[in-house]
Coordinates of C-alpha atoms and ligand atoms in Angstrom, one line a residue:
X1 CA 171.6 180.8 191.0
X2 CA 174.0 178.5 193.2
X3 CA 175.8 178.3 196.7
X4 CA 178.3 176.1 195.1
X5 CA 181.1 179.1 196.3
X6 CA 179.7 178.8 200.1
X7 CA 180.8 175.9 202.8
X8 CA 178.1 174.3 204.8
X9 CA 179.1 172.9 208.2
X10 CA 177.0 171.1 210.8
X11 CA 176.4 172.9 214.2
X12 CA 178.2 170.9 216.9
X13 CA 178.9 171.8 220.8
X14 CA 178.8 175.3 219.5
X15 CA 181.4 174.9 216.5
X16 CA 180.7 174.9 213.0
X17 CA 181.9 171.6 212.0
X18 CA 182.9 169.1 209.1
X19 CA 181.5 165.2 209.6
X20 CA 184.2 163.1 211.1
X21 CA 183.9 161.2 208.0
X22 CA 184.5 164.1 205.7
X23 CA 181.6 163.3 203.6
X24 CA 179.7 165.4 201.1
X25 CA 176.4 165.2 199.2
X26 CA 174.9 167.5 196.6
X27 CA 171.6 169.6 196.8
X28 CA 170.0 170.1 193.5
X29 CA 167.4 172.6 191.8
X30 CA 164.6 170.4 191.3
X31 CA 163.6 172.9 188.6
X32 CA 167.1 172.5 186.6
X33 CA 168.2 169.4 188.0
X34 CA 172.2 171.4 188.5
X35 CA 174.0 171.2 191.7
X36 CA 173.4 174.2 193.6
X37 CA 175.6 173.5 196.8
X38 CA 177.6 170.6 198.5
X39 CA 176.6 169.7 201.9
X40 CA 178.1 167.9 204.8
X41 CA 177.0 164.0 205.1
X42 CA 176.9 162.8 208.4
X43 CA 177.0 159.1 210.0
X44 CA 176.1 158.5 213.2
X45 CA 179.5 159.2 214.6
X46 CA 178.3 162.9 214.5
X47 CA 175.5 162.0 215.9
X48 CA 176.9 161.0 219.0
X49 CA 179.1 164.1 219.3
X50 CA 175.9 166.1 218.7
X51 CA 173.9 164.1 221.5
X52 CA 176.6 164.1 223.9
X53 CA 177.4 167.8 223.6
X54 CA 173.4 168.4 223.8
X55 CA 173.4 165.9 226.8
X56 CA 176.6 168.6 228.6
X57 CA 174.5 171.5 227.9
X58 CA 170.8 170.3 228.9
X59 CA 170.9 171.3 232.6
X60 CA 172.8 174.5 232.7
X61 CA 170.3 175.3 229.7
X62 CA 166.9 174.3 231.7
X63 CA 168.3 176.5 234.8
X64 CA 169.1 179.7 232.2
X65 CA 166.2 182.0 233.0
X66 CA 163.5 181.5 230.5
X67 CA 163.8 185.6 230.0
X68 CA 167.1 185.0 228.5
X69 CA 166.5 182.2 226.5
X70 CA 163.7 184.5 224.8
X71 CA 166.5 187.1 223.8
X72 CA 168.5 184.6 222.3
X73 CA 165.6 183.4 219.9
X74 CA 164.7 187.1 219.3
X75 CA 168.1 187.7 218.5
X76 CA 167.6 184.3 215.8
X77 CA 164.9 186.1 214.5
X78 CA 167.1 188.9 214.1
X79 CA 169.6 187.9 212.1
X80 CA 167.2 185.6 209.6
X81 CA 165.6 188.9 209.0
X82 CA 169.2 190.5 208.0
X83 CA 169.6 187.6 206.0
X84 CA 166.2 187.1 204.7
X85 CA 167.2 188.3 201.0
X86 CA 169.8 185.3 200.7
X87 CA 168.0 182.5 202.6
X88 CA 164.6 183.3 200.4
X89 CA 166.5 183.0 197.3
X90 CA 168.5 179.2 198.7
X91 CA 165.0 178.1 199.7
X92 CA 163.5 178.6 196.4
X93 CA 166.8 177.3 194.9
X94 CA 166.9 174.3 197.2
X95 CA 163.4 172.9 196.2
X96 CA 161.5 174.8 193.7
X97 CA 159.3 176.8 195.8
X98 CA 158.8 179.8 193.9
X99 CA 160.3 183.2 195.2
X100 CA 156.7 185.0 195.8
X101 CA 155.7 182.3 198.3
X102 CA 159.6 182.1 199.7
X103 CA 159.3 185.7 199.9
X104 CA 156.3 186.5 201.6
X105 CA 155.5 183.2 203.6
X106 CA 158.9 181.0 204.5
X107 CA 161.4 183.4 205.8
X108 CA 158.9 185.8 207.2
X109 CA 157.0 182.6 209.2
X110 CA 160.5 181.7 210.6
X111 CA 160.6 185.3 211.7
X112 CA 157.5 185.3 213.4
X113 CA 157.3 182.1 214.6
X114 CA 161.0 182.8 216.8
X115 CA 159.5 185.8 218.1
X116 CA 156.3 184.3 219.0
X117 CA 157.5 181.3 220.5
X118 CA 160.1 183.5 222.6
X119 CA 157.1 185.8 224.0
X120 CA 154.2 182.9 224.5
X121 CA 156.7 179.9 226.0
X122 CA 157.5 182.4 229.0
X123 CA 154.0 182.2 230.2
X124 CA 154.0 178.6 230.6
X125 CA 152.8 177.4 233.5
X126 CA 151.7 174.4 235.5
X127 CA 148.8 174.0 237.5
X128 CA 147.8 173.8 241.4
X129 CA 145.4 170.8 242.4
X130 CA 142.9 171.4 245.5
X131 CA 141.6 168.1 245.7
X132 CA 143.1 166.6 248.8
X133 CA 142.7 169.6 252.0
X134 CA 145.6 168.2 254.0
X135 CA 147.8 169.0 251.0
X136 CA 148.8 171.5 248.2
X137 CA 149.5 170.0 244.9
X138 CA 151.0 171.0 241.9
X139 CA 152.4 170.3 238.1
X140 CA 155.7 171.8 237.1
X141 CA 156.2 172.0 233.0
X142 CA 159.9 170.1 232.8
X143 CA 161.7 170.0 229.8
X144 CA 162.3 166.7 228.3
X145 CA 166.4 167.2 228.2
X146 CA 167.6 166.4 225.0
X147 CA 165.2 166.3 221.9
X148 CA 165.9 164.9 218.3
X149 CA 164.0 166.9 215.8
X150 CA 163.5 165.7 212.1
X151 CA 162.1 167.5 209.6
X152 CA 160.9 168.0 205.6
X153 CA 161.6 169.6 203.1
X154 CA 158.1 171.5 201.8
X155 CA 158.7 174.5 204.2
X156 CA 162.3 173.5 204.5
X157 CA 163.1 176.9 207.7
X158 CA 159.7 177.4 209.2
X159 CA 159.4 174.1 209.5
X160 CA 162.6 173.6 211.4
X161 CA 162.1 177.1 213.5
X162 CA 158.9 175.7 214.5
X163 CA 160.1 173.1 216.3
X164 CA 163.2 174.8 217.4
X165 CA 161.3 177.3 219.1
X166 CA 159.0 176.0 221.5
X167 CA 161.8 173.3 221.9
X168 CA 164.6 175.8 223.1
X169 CA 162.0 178.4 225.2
X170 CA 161.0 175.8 227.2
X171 CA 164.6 174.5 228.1
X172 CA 165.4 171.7 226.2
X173 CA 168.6 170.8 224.6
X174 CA 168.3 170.2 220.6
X175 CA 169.7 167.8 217.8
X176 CA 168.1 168.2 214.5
X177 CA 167.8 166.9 211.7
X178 CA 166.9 168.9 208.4
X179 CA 166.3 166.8 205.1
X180 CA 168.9 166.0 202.9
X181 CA 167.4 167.3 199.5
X182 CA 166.7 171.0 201.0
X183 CA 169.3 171.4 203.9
X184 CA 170.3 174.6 203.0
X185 CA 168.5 177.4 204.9
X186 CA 168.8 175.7 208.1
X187 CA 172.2 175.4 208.1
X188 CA 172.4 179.1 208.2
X189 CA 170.5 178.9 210.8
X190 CA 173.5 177.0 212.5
X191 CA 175.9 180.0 211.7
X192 CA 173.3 182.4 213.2
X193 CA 173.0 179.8 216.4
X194 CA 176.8 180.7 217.2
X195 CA 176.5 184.4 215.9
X196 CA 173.5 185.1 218.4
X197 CA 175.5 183.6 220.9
X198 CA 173.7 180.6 222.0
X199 CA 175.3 178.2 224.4
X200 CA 177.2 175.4 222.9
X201 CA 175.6 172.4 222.7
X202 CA 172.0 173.9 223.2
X203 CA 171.4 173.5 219.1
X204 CA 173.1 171.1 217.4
X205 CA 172.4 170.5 213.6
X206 CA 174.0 167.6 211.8
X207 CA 172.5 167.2 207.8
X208 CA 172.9 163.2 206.6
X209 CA 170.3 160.5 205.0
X210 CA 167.4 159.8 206.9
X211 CA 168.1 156.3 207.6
X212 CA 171.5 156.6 208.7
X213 CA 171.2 160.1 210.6
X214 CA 168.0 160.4 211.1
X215 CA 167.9 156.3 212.7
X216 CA 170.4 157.3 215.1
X217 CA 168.8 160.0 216.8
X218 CA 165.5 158.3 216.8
X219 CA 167.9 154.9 218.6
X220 CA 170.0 157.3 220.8
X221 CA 169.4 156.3 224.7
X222 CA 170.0 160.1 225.1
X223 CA 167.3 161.6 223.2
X224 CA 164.4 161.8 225.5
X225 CA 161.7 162.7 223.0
X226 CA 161.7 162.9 219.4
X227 CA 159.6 165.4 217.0
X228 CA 159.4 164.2 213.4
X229 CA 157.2 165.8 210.3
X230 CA 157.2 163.8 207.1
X231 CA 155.7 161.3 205.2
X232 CA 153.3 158.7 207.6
X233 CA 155.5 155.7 206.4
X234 CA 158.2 157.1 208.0
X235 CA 156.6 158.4 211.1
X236 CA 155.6 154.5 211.6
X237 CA 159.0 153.6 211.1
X238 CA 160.0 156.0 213.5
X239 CA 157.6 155.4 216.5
X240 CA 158.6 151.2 216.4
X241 CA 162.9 152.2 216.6
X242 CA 161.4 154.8 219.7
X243 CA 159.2 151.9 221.1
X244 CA 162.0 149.5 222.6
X245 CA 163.0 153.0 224.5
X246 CA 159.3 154.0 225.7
X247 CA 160.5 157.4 223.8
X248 CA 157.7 159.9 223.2
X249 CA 157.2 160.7 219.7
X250 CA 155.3 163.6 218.3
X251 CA 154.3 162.9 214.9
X252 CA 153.2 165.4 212.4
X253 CA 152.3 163.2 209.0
X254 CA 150.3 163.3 205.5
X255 CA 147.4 164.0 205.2
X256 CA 144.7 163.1 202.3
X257 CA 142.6 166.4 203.0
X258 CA 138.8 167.4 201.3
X259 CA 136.9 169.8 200.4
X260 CA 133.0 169.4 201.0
X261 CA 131.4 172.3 198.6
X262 CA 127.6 172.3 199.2
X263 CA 124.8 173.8 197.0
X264 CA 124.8 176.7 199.3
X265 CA 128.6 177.7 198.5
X266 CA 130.0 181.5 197.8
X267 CA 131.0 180.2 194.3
X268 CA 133.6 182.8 193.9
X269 CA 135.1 182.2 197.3
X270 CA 135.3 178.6 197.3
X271 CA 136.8 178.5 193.6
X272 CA 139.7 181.2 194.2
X273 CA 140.4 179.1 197.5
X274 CA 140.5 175.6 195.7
X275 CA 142.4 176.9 193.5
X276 CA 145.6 178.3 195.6
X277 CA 144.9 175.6 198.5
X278 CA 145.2 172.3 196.2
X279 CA 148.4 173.8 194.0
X280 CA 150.1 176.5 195.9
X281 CA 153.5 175.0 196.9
X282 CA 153.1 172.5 193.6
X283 CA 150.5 170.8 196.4
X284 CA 153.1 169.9 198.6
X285 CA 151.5 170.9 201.5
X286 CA 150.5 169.1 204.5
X287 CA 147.2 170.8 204.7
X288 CA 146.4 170.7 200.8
X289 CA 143.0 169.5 199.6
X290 CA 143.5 166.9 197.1
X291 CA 139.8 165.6 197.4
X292 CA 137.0 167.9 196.2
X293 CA 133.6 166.3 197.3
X294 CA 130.5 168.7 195.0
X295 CA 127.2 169.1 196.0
X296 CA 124.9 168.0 192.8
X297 CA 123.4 171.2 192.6
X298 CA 126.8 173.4 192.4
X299 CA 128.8 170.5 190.6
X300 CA 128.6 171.9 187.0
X301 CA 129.6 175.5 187.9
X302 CA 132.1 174.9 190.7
X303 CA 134.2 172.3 187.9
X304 CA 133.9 174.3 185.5
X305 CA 134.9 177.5 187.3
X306 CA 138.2 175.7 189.1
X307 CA 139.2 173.9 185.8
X308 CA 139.5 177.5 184.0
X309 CA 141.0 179.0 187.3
X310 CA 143.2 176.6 187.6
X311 CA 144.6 176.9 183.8
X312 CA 145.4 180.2 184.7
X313 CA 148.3 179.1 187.3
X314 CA 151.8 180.1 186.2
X315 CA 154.3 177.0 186.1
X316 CA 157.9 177.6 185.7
X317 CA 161.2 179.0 186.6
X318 CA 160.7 179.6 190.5
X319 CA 163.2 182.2 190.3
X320 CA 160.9 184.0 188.2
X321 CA 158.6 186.6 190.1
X322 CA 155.5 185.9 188.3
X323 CA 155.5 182.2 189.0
X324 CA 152.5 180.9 190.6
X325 CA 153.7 177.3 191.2
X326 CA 157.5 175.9 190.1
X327 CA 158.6 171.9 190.0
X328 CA 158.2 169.2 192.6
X329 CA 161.0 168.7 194.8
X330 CA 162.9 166.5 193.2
X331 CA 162.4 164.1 189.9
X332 CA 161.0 161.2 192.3
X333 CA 158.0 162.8 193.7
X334 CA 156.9 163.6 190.1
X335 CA 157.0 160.5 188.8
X336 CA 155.3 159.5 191.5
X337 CA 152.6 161.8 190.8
X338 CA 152.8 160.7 187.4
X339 CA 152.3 157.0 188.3
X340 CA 149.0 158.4 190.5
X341 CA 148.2 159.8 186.9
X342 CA 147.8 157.1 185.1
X343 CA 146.4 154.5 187.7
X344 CA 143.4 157.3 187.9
X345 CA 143.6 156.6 184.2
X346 CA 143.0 153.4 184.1
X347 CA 140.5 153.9 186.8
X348 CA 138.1 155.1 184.8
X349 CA 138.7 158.9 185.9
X350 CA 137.7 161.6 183.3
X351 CA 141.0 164.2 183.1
X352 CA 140.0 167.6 183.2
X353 CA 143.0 169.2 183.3
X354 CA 147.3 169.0 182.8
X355 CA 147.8 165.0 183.4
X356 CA 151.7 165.7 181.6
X357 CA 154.5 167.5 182.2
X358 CA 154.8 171.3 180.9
X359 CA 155.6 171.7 177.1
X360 CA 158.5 174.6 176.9
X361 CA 161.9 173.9 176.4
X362 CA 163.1 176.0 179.2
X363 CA 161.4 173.4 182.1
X364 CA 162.2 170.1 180.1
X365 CA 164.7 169.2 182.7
X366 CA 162.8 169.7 185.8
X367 CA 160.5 168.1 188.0
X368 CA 157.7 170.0 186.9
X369 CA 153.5 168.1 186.9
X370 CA 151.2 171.0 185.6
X371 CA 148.1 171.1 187.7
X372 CA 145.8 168.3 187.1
X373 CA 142.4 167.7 187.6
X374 CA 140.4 164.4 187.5
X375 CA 136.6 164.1 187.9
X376 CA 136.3 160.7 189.9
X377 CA 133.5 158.3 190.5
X378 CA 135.2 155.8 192.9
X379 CA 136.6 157.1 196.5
X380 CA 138.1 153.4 197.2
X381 CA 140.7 154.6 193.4
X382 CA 144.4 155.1 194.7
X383 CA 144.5 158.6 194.4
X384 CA 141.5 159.4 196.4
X385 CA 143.1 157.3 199.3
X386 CA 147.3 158.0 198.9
X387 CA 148.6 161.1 199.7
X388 CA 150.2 162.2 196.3
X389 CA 151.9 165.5 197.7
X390 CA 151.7 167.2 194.0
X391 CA 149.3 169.3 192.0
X392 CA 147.1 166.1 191.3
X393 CA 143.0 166.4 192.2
X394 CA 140.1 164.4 192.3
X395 CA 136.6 166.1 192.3
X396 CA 133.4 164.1 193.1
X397 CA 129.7 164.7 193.0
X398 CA 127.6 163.7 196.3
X399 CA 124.0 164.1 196.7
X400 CA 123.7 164.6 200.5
X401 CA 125.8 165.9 203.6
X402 CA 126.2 162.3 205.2
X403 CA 127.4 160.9 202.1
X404 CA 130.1 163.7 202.0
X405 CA 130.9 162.7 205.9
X406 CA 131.2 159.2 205.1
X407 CA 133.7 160.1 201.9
X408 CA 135.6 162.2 204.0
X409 CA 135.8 159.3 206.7
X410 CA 136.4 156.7 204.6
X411 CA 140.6 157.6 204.8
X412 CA 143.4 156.8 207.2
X413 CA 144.3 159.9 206.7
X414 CA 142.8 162.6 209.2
X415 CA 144.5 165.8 209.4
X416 CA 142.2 168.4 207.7
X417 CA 138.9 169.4 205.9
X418 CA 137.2 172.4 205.1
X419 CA 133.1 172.6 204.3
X420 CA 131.6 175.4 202.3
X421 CA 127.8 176.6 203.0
X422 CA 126.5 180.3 204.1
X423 CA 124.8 177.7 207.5
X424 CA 127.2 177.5 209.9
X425 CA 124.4 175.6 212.2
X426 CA 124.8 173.0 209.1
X427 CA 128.6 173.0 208.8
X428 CA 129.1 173.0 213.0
X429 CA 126.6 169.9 213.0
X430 CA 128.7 168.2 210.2
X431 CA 131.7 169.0 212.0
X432 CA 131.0 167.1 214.9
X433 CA 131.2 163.8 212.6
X434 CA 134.7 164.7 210.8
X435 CA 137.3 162.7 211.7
X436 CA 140.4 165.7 211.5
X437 CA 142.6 167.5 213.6
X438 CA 141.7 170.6 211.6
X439 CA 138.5 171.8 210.2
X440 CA 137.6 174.7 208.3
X441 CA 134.3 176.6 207.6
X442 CA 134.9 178.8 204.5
X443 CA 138.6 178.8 204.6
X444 CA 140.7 175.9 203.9
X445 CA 144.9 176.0 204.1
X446 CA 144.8 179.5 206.8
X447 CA 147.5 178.1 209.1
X448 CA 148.6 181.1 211.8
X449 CA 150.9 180.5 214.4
X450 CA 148.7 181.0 217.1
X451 CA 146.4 178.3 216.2
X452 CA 146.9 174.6 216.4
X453 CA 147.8 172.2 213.8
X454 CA 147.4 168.6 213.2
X455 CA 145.8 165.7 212.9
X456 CA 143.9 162.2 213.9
X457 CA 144.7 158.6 212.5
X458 CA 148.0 158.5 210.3
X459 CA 147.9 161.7 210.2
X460 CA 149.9 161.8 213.3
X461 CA 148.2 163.1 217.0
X462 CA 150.1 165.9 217.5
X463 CA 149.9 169.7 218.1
X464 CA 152.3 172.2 216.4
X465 CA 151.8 176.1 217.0
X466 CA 149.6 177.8 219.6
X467 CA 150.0 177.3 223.4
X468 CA 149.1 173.7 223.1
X469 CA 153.1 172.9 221.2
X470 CA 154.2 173.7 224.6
X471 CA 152.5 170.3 225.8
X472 CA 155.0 168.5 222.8
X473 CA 158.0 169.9 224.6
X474 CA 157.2 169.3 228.4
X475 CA 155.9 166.6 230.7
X476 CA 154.8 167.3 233.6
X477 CA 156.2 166.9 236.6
X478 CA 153.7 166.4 239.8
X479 CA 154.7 168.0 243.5
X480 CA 152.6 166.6 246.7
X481 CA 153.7 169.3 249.8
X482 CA 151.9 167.0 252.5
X483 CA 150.1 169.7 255.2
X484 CA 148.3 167.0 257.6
X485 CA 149.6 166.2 261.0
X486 CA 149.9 162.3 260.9
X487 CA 150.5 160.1 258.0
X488 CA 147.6 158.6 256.1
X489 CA 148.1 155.0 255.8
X490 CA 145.5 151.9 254.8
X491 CA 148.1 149.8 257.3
X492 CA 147.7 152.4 260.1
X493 CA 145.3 149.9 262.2
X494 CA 147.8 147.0 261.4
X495 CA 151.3 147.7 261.4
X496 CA 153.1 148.2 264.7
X497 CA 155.8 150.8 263.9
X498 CA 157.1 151.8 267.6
Ligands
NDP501 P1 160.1 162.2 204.7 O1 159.3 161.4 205.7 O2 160.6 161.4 203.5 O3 161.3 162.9 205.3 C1 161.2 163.7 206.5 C2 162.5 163.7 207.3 O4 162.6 162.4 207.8 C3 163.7 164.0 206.4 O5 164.6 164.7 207.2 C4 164.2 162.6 206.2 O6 165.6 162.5 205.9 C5 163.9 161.9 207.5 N1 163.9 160.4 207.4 C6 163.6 159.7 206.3 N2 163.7 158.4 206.7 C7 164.0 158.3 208.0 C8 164.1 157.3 209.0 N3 164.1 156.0 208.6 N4 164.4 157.6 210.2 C9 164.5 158.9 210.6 N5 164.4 159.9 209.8 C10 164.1 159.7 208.5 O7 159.1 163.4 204.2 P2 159.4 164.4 203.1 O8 160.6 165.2 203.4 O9 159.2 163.8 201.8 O10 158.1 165.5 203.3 C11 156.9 165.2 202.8 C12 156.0 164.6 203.9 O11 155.9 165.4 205.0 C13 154.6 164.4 203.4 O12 154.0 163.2 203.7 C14 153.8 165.5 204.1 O13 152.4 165.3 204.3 C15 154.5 165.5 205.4 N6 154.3 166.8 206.1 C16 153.4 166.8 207.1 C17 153.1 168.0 207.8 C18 152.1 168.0 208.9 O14 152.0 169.1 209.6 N7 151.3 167.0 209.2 C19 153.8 169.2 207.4 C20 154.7 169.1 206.3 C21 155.0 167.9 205.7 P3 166.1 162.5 204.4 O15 165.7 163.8 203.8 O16 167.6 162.3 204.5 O17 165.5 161.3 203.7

């Protein structure tokens, strides 16, 4: 399956555009390693065209009514639906995520999360302060003007659509920036942008390497606020180009996420959720656990229980329905899991399970880790503290609840965990201490668009989904209507004015 006999442009001042450069660059099946399509490269010449036409549109855009603006991201939703056969297929094609979860998670989330976003962003509202009697005070919800969106690859559409969204209902001009290994799906989304008839200038998308496209938003004195999602190093990178600007950043990075089983677990529920949360999507997911902490009473039946489970999981082709989990996306991030391998290794971690790359001849050329499980004595070893983003787990036994606390803790990482016991009282309690933007109690990696997600620490600060994304793409903007008679002055004894 390839695109090679489609053309990709870039989505400038309403045109569907070539980079003024004319350059290309590949996308590849990570599970096949073949060119699957050939995508525009941009430079920061686009760039500017993209900003400046974002920069025309911003005000007549802000002043649309917000009524209309919904119908135009209903109408988005609209056409990804009609499309939703092709676009699941280029995700899965693009990077490796098999078609059951492209299927019935990625293109239906990009559905939803339009529509959503289109029906809650025309309820927000500011707020009226009473403070002061001899006036009436309020907060308006302003749009930044033009954003500069940036985003990954692991949920290559939603992930885009979920900034899109709340970006566009709530007036803002947009220049994004999809990555360049799994541009794909949203550059459809720029032919559906001029097909639903939105405004030119209002989205602009312009595909191009991180550090030269991606730089130049982040640097343009025209972008007002930037939202990035992707790897912490980069978010760091990121906030020091925006500081010299004073340009708000929202940040949504790794994460380095555990499990805390206690004796008390359902032992069926907690293994069949371990299981899919740490190697669903190959483990690239933000929210994935990669650190299992075990009660001592449970330990022996909750390992042994998840190894077997966990042997079960289909690897291979991800065009293949019955695939449970398909490559990495792209060669690099598995041998970078691989290299996480091996220090574990030498760490003096017991493998469990996979440690090596699948056997049959038909996935020898992709980026394929099987899952892997390590039983791990240390939490200071590298791959209980890096985010790995691959099917790679460490489990460890802990005697007491504050020693799981102080494990979990002990990361700069903070943006989920999840505890399992039947005492809520006990897992609130425990709560309280976690250091996460996210925690679960019996669940772990249930992520709804109504709810809010992300983190604390290098995890990135910031809110995505729910009402509270709204506060990402607005500041607000505070209106004193004086009522008193005479001014209010601490001069009004000392200053003759007459
Ligand atoms: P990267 O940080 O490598 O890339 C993300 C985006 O940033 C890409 O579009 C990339 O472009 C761009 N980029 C790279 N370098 C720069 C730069 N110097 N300036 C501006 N933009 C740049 O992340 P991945 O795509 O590898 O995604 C995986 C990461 O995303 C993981 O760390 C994961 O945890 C995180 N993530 C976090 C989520 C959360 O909610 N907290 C959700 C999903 C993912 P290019 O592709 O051209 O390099």
């Amino acid at each position: 399956m390839d695109f090679l006999n489609q053309e990709f442009y870039n989505l400038i001042d309403g045109k569907l555009v070539k980079p003024v450069k004319g350059g290309t660059m590949n996308v590849v099946n990570p599970a096949n390693n073949k060119v699957v399509a050939v995508v525009p490269k941009c430079t920061a010449e686009d760039v500017n065209l993209a900003v400046a036409a974002a920069k025309r549109a911003k005000n007549a855009w802000k002043n649309t009514y917000v009524g209309e603006r919904a119908q135009l991201l209903f109408k988005m939703a609209a056409l990804i639906r009609e499309h939703a056969d092709e676009l699941v297929l280029m995700e899965t094609a693009q990077y490796g995520g098999p078609v059951s979860k492209t299927r019935n998670f990625d293109i239906p989330a990009a559905i939803e999360e339009f529509e959503l976003m289109a029906g809650m962003g025309r309820s927000v509202t500011g707020k009226t302060i009473t403070a002061d009697p001899n006036a009436r005070v309020l907060t308006l919800r302003e749009p930044f003007g033009v954003v500069g969106l940036i985003t990954p690859w692991n949920f290559p559409l939603v992930t885009a659509v979920s900034k899109v969204a709340p970006a566009l209902i709530t007036g803002n001009t947009v220049v994004l920036k999809p990555p360049s290994c799994a541009p794909l799906t949203v550059l459809k989304m720029a032919e559906y942008a001029v097909e639903a008839g939105i405004p030119a200038g209002v989205l602009n998308i312009v595909t191009g390497p991180g550090t030269e496209v991606g730089e130049a938003i982040v640097t343009h004195r025209d972008v007002n606020k930037i939202s990035f999602t992707g790897d912490s190093h980069v978010g760091k990178r990121i906030m020091e180009l925006a500081a010299p600007q004073v340009k708000s950043v929202a940040s949504e990075l790794g994460g380095k996420n555990a499990m805390i089983i206690l004796d008390d677990a359902e032992l069926d529920n907690v293994v069949e959720t371990a299981t899919y949360a740490a190697f669903f999507n190959s483990g690239q997911n933000c929210g994935s656990p990669s650190r299992l902490y075990v009660q001592e009473g449970i330990y022996d039946a909750f390992v042994d229980r998840f190894v077997k489970a966990a042997s079960k999981i289909v690897v291979g082709d991800p065009m293949d329905e019955k695939t449970m989990m398909g490559p990495l996306a792209y060669n690099a991030c598995r041998d970078t899991a691989e290299r996480f391998i091996e220090s574990a290794k030498r760490a003096g971690s017991k493998l469990l399970l996979g440690g090596e790359r699948p056997t049959s001849p038909d996935m020898k050329d992709g980026a394929f880790v099987m899952p892997t499980i390590f039983e791990v004595y240390d939490n200071k070893i590298d791959m209980m503290q890096e985010e790995i983003f691959a099917p790679v787990v460490g489990v460890m036994k802990i005697k007491t609840e504050d020693e799981a606390i102080d494990l979990v803790n002990d990361s700069r990482y903070g943006l989920c965990a999840s505890i399992w016991t039947r005492d809520y009282r006990k897992a609130l309690k425990m709560i309280d201490r976690l250091e996460v933007g996210t925690a679960w109690i019996n669940q772990h990696l249930k992520i709804v668009p109504e709810t809010p997600w992300g983190g604390t620490k290098d995890s990135g600060w910031t809110k995505e989904n729910s009402m509270l994304v709204f506060d990402e793409y607005t500041y607000h903007k505070h209106i004193w209507l004086e009522l008193g008679d005479k001014p209010h002055t601490f001069w009004e004894s000392m200053i003759d004015i007459k």
